PDB file of C-alpha atoms in Angstrom:
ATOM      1  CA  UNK A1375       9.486  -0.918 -13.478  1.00 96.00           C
ATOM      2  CA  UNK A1376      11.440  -2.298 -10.361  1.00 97.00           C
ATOM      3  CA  UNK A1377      10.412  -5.742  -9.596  1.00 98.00           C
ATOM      4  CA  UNK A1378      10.024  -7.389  -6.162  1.00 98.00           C
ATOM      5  CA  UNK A1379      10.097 -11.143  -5.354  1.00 98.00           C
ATOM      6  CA  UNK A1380       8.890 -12.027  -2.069  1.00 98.00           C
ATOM      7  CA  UNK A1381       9.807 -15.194  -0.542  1.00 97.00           C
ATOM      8  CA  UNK A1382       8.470 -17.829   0.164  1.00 97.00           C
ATOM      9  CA  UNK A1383       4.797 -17.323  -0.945  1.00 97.00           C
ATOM     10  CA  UNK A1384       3.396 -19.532   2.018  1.00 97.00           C
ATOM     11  CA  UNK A1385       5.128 -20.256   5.621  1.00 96.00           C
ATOM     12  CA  UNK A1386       3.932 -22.246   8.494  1.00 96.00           C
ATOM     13  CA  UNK A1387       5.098 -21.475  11.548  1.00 96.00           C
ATOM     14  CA  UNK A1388       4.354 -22.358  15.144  1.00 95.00           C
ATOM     15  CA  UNK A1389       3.944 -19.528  17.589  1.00 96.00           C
ATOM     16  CA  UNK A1390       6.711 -19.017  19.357  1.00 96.00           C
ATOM     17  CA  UNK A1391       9.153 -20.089  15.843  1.00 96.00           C
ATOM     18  CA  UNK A1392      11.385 -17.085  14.493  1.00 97.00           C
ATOM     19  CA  UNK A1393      10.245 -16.619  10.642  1.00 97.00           C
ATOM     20  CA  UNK A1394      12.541 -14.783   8.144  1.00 98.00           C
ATOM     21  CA  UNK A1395      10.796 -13.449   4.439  1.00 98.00           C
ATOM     22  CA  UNK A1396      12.654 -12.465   2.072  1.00 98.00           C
ATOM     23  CA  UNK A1397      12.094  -9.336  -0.797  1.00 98.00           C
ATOM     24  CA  UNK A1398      14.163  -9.172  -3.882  1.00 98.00           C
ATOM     25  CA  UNK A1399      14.311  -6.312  -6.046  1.00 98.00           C
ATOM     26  CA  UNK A1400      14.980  -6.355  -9.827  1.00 98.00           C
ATOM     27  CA  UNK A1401      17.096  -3.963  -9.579  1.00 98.00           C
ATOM     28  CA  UNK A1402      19.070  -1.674  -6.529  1.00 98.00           C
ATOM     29  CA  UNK A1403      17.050  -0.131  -4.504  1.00 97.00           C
ATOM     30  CA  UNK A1404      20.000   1.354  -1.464  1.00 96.00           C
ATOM     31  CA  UNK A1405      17.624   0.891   1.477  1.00 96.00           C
ATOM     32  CA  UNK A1406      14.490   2.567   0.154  1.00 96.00           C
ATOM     33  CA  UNK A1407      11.932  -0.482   1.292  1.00 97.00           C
ATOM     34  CA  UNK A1408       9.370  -0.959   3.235  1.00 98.00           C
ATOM     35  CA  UNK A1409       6.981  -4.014   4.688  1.00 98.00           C
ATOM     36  CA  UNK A1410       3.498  -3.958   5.580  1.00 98.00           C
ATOM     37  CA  UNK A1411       1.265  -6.545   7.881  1.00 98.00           C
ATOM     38  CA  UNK A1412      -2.315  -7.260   6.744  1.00 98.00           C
ATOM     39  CA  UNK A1413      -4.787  -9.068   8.450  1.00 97.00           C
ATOM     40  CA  UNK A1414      -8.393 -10.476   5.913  1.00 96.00           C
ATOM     41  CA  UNK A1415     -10.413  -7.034   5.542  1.00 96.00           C
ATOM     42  CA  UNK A1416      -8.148  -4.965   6.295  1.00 97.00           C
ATOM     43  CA  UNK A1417      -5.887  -2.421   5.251  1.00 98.00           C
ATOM     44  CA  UNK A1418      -2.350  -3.321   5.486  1.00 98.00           C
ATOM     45  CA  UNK A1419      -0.252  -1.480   8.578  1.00 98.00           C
ATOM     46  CA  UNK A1420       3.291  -0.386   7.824  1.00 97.00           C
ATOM     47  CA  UNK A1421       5.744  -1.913  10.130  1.00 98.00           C
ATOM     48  CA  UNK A1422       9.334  -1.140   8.844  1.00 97.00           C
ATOM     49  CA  UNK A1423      10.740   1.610   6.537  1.00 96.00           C
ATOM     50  CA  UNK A1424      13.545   2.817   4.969  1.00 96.00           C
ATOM     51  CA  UNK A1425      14.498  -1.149   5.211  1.00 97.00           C
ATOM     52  CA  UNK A1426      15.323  -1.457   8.988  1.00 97.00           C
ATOM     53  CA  UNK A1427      13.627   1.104  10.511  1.00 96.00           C
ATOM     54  CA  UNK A1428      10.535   0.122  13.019  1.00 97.00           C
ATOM     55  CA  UNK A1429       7.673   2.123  12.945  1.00 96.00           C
ATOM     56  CA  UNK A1430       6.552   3.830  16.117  1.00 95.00           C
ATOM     57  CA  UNK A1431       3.893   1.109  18.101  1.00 96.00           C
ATOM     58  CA  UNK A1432       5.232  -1.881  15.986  1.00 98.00           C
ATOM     59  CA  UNK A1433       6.619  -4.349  18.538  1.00 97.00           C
ATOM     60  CA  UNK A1434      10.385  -5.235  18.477  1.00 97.00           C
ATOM     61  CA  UNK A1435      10.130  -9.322  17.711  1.00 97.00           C
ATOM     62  CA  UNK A1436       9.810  -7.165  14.111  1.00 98.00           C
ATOM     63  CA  UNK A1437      12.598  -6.232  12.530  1.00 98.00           C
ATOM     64  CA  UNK A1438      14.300  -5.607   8.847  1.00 98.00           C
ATOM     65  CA  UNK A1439      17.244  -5.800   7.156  1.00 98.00           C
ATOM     66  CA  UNK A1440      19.320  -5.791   3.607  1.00 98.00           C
ATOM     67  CA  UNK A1441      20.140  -3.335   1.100  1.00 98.00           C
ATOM     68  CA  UNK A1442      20.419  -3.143  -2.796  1.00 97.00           C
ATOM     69  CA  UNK A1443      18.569  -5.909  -3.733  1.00 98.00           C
ATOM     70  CA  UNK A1444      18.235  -8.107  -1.081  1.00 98.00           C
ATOM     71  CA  UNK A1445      16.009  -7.770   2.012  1.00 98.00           C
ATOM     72  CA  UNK A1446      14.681  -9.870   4.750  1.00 98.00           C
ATOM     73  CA  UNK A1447      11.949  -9.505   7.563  1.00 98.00           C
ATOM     74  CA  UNK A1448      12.503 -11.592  10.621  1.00 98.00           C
ATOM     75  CA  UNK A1449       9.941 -12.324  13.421  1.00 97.00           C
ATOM     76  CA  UNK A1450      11.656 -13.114  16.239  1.00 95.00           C
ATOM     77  CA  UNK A1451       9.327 -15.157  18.005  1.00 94.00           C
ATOM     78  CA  UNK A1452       5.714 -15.408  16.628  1.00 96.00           C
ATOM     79  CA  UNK A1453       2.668 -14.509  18.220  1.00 96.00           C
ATOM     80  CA  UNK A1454      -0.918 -15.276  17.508  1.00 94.00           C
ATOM     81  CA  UNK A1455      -1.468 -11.879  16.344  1.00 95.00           C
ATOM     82  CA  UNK A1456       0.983 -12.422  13.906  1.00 96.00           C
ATOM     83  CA  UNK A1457      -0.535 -14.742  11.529  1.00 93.00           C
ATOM     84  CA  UNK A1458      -1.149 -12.374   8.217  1.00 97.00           C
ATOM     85  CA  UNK A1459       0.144 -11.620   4.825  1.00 98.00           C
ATOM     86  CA  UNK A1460       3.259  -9.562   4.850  1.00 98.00           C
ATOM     87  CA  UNK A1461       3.903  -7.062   1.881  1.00 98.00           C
ATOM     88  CA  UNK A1462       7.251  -5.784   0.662  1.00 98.00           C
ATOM     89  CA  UNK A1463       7.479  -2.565  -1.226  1.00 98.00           C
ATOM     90  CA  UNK A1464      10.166  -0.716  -3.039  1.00 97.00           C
ATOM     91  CA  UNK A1465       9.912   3.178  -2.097  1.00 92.00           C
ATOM     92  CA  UNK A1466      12.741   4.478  -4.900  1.00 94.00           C
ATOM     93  CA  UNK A1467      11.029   4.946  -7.922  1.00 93.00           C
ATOM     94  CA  UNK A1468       7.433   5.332  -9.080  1.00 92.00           C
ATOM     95  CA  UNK A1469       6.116   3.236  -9.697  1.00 95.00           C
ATOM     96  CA  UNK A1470       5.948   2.024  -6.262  1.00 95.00           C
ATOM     97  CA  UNK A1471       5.683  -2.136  -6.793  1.00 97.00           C
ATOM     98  CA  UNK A1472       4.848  -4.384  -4.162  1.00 98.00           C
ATOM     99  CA  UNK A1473       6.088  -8.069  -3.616  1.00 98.00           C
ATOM    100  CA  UNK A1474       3.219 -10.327  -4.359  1.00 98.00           C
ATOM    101  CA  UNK A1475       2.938 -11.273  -0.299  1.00 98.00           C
ATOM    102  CA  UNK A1476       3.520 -14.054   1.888  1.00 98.00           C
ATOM    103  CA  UNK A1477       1.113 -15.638   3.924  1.00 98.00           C
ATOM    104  CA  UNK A1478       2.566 -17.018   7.817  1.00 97.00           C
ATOM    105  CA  UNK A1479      -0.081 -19.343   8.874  1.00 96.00           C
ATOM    106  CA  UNK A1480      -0.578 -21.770  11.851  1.00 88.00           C
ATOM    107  CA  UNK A1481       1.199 -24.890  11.337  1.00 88.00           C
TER     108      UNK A1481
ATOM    109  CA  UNK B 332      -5.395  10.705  15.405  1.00 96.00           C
ATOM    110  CA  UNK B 333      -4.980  10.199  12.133  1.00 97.00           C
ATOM    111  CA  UNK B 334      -8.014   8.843  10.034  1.00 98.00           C
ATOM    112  CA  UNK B 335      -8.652   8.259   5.960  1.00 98.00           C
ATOM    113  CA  UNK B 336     -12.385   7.561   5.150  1.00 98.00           C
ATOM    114  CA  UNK B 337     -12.854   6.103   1.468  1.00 98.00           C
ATOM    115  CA  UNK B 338     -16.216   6.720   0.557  1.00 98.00           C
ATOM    116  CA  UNK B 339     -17.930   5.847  -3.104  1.00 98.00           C
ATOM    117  CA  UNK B 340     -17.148   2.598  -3.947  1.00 97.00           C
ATOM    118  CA  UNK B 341     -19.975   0.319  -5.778  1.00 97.00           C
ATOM    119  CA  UNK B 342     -21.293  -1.984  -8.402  1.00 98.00           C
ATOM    120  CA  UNK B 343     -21.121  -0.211 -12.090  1.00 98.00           C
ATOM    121  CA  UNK B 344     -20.766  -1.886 -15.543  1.00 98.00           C
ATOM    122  CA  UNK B 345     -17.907  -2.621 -17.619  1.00 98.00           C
ATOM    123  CA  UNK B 346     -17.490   1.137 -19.450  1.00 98.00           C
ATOM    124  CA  UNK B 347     -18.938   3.353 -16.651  1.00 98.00           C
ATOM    125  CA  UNK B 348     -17.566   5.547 -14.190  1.00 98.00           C
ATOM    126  CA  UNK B 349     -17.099   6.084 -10.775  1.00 98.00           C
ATOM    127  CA  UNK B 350     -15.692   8.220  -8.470  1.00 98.00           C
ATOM    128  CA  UNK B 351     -13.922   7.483  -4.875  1.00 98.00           C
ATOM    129  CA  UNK B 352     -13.828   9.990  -2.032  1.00 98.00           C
ATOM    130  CA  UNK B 353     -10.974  10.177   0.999  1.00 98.00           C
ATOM    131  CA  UNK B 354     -11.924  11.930   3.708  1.00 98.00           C
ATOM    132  CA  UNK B 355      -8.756  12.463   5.779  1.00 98.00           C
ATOM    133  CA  UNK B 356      -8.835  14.092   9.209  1.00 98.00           C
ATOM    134  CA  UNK B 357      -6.227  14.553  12.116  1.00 98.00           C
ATOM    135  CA  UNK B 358      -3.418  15.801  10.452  1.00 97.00           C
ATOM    136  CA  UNK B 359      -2.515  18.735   7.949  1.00 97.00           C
ATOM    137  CA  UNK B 360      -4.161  17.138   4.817  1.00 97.00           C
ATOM    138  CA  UNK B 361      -2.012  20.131   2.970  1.00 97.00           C
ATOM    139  CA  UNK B 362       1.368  18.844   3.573  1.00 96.00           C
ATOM    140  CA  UNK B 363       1.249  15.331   2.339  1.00 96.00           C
ATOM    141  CA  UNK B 364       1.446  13.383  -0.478  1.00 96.00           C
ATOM    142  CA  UNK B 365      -1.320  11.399  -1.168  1.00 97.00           C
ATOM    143  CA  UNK B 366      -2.263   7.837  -2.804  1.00 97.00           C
ATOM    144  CA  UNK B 367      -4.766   5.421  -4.267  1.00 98.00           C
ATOM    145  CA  UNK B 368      -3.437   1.710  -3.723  1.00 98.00           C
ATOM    146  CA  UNK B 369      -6.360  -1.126  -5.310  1.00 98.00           C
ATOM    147  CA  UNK B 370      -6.482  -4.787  -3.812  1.00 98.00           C
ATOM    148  CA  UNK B 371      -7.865  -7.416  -6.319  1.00 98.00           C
ATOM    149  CA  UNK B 372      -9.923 -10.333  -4.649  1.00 97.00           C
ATOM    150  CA  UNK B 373      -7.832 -12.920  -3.173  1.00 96.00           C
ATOM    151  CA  UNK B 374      -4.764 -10.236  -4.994  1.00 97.00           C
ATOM    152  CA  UNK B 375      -1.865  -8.733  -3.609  1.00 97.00           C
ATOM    153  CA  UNK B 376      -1.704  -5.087  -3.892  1.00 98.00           C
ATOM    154  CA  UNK B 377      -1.012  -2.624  -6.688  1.00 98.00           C
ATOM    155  CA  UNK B 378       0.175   1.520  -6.354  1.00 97.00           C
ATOM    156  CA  UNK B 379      -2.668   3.450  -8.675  1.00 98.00           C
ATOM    157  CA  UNK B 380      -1.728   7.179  -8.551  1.00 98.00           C
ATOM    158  CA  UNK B 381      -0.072   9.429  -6.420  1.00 96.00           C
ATOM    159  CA  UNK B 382      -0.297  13.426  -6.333  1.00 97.00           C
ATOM    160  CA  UNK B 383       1.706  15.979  -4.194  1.00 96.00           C
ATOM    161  CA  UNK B 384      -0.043  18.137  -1.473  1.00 96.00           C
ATOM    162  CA  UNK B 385       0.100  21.269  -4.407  1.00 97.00           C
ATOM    163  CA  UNK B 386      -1.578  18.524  -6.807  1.00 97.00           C
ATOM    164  CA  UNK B 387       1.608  19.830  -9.302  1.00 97.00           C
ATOM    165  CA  UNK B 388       2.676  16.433  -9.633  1.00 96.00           C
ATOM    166  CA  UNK B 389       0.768  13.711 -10.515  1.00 97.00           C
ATOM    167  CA  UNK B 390       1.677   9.781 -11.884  1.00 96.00           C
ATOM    168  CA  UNK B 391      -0.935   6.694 -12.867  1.00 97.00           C
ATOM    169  CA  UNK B 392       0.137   3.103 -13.041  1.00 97.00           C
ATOM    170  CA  UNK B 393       0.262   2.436 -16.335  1.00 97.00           C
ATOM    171  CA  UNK B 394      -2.929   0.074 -15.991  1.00 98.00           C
ATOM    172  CA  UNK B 395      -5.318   3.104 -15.309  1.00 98.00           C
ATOM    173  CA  UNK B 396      -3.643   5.916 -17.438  1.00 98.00           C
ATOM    174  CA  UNK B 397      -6.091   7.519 -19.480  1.00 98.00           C
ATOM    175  CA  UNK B 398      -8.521   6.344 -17.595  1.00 98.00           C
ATOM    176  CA  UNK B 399      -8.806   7.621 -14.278  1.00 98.00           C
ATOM    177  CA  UNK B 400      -8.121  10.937 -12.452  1.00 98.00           C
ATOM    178  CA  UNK B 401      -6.600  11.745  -9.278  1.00 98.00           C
ATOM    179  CA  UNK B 402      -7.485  15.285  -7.618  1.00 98.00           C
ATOM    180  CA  UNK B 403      -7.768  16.700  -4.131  1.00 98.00           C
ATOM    181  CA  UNK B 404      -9.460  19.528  -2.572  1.00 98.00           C
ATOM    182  CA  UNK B 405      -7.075  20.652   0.459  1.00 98.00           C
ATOM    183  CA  UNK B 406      -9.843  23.217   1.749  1.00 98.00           C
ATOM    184  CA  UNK B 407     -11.651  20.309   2.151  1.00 98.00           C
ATOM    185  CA  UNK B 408      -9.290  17.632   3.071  1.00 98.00           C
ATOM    186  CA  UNK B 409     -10.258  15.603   0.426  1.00 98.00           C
ATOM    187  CA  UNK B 410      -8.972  13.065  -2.137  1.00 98.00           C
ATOM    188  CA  UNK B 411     -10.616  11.971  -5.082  1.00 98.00           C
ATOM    189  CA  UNK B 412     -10.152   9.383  -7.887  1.00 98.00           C
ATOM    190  CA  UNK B 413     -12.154   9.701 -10.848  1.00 98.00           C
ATOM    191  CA  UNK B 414     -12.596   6.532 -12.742  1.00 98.00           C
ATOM    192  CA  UNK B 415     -14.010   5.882 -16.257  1.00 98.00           C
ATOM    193  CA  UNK B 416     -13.885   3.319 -19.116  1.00 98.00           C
ATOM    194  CA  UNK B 417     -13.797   0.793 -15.892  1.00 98.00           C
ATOM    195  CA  UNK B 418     -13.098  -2.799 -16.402  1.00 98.00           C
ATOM    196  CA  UNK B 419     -13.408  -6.079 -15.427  1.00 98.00           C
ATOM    197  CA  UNK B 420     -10.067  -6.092 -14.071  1.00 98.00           C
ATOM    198  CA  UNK B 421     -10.353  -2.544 -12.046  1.00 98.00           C
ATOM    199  CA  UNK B 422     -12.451  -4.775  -9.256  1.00 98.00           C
ATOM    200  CA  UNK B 423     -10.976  -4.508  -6.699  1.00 98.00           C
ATOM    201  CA  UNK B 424     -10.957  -2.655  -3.161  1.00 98.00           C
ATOM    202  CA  UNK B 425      -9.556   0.644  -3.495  1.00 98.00           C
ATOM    203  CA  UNK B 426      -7.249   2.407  -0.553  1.00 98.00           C
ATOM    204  CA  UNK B 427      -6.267   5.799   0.053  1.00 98.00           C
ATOM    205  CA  UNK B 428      -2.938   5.628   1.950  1.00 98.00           C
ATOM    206  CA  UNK B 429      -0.743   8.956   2.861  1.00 98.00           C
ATOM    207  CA  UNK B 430       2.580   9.068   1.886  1.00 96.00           C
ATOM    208  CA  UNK B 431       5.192   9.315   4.843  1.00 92.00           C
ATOM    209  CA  UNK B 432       6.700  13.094   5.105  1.00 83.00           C
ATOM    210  CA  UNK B 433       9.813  12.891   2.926  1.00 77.00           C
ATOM    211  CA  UNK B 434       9.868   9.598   2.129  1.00 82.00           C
ATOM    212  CA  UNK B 435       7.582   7.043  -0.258  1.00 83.00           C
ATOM    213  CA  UNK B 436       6.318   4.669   1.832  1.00 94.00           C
ATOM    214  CA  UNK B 437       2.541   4.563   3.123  1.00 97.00           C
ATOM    215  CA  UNK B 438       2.079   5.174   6.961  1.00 97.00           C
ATOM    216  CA  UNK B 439      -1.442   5.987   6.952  1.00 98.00           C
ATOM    217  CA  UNK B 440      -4.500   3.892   5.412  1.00 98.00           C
ATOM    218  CA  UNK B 441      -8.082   3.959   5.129  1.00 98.00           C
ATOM    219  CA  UNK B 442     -10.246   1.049   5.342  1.00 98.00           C
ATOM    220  CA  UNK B 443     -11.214   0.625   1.336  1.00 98.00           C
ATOM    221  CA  UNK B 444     -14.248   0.568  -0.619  1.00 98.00           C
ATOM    222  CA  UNK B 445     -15.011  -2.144  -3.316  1.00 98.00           C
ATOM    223  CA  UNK B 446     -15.408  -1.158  -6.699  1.00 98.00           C
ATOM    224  CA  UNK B 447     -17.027  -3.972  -8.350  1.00 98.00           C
ATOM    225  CA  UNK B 448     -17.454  -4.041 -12.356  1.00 98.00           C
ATOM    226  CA  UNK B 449     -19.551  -6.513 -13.504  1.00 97.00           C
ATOM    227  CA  UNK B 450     -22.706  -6.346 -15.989  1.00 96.00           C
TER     228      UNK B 450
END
């Protein structure tokens, strides 16, 4: 199974800051990954694919980067809204494996 | 608009079974790929099964093989996972999530049920 390493697990941030997370995979993935925003009690919502793609609605402080086994998510300046776990996932072989998240909170 | 209602979640006891419904309405339930995704408390999340819109292809996690079943009923627009011999460990609250056309990544979720095992 691929693994993915998400860091760090914890970030505090000011709104306004840009934040950068980081996904590792265990092993190359090309530029099959994908990160998802949840909020507590709630599904997560994709936001990129295919590693740097935005998905339609997602705002453009939001975007992704990397390939092979390195990958990064960068908000360019946060927002209130923005304060959430954030989920890589590896979309190139079953099975699928998700980082184990990182939590932006209010610093 | 797209929508995934989970549906069948519950308390049951270590060894019992349950199964979860998806409802999914607002786009051709027949062409996609579907999933079950699980959410332990305070957890990150873990991929449980997957089956194509034909239901010709099917995979587990390793963690639930044996153990539970994935179907759908396209006439219905329906997803299903079947889940016995639960565990302690299978708490958690379940997701259906539709697979992105072409591509393995999950555009679409439902809101979850909780599947709690406990005696």
């Amino acid at each position: 199974d691929i693994q993915m390493t998400q860091s760090p697990s914890t970030l505090s941030a000011s709104v306004g800051d840009g934040v950068t997370i980081t996904c590792r995979a265990s092993q190359s993935i090309s530029s099959w990954l994908a990160w998802y925003q949840q909020k507590p009690g709630k599904a997560p919502k994709l936001l990129i694919y295919k590693a740097s793609s935005l998905e339609s609605g997602v705002p453009s402080r939001f975007s992704g980067s990397g390939s092979g086994t390195e990958f990064t998510l960068t908000i360019s300046s946060l927002q209130p809204d923005d304060f959430a776990t954030y989920y890589c996932q590896q979309c190139n072989s079953y099975p699928w494996t998700f980082g184990q998240g990182t939590k932006v909170e209010i610093k | 608009e797209v929508q995934l209602v989970e549906s069948g979640g519950g308390l049951v006891q270590p060894g019992g079974s349950l199964r979860l419904s998806c409802a999914a309405s607002g786009f051709t339930f027949s062409s996609y790929s579907m999933n079950w995704v699980r959410q332990a408390p305070g957890k990150g999340l873990e991929w449980v099964s997957y089956i194509v819109p034909s239901s010709s292809t099917i995979y587990y996690a390793d963690s639930v093989k044996g153990r539970f079943t994935i179907s759908r009923d396209n006439a219905k627009n329906s997803l299903y996972l079947q889940m016995n011999s639960l565990r302690a460990e299978d708490t958690a609250v379940y997701y259906c999530a539709r697979e992105a056309w072409a591509a393995a990544y999950f555009d679409y979720w439902g809101q979850g049920t909780l599947v709690t095992v406990s005696s």
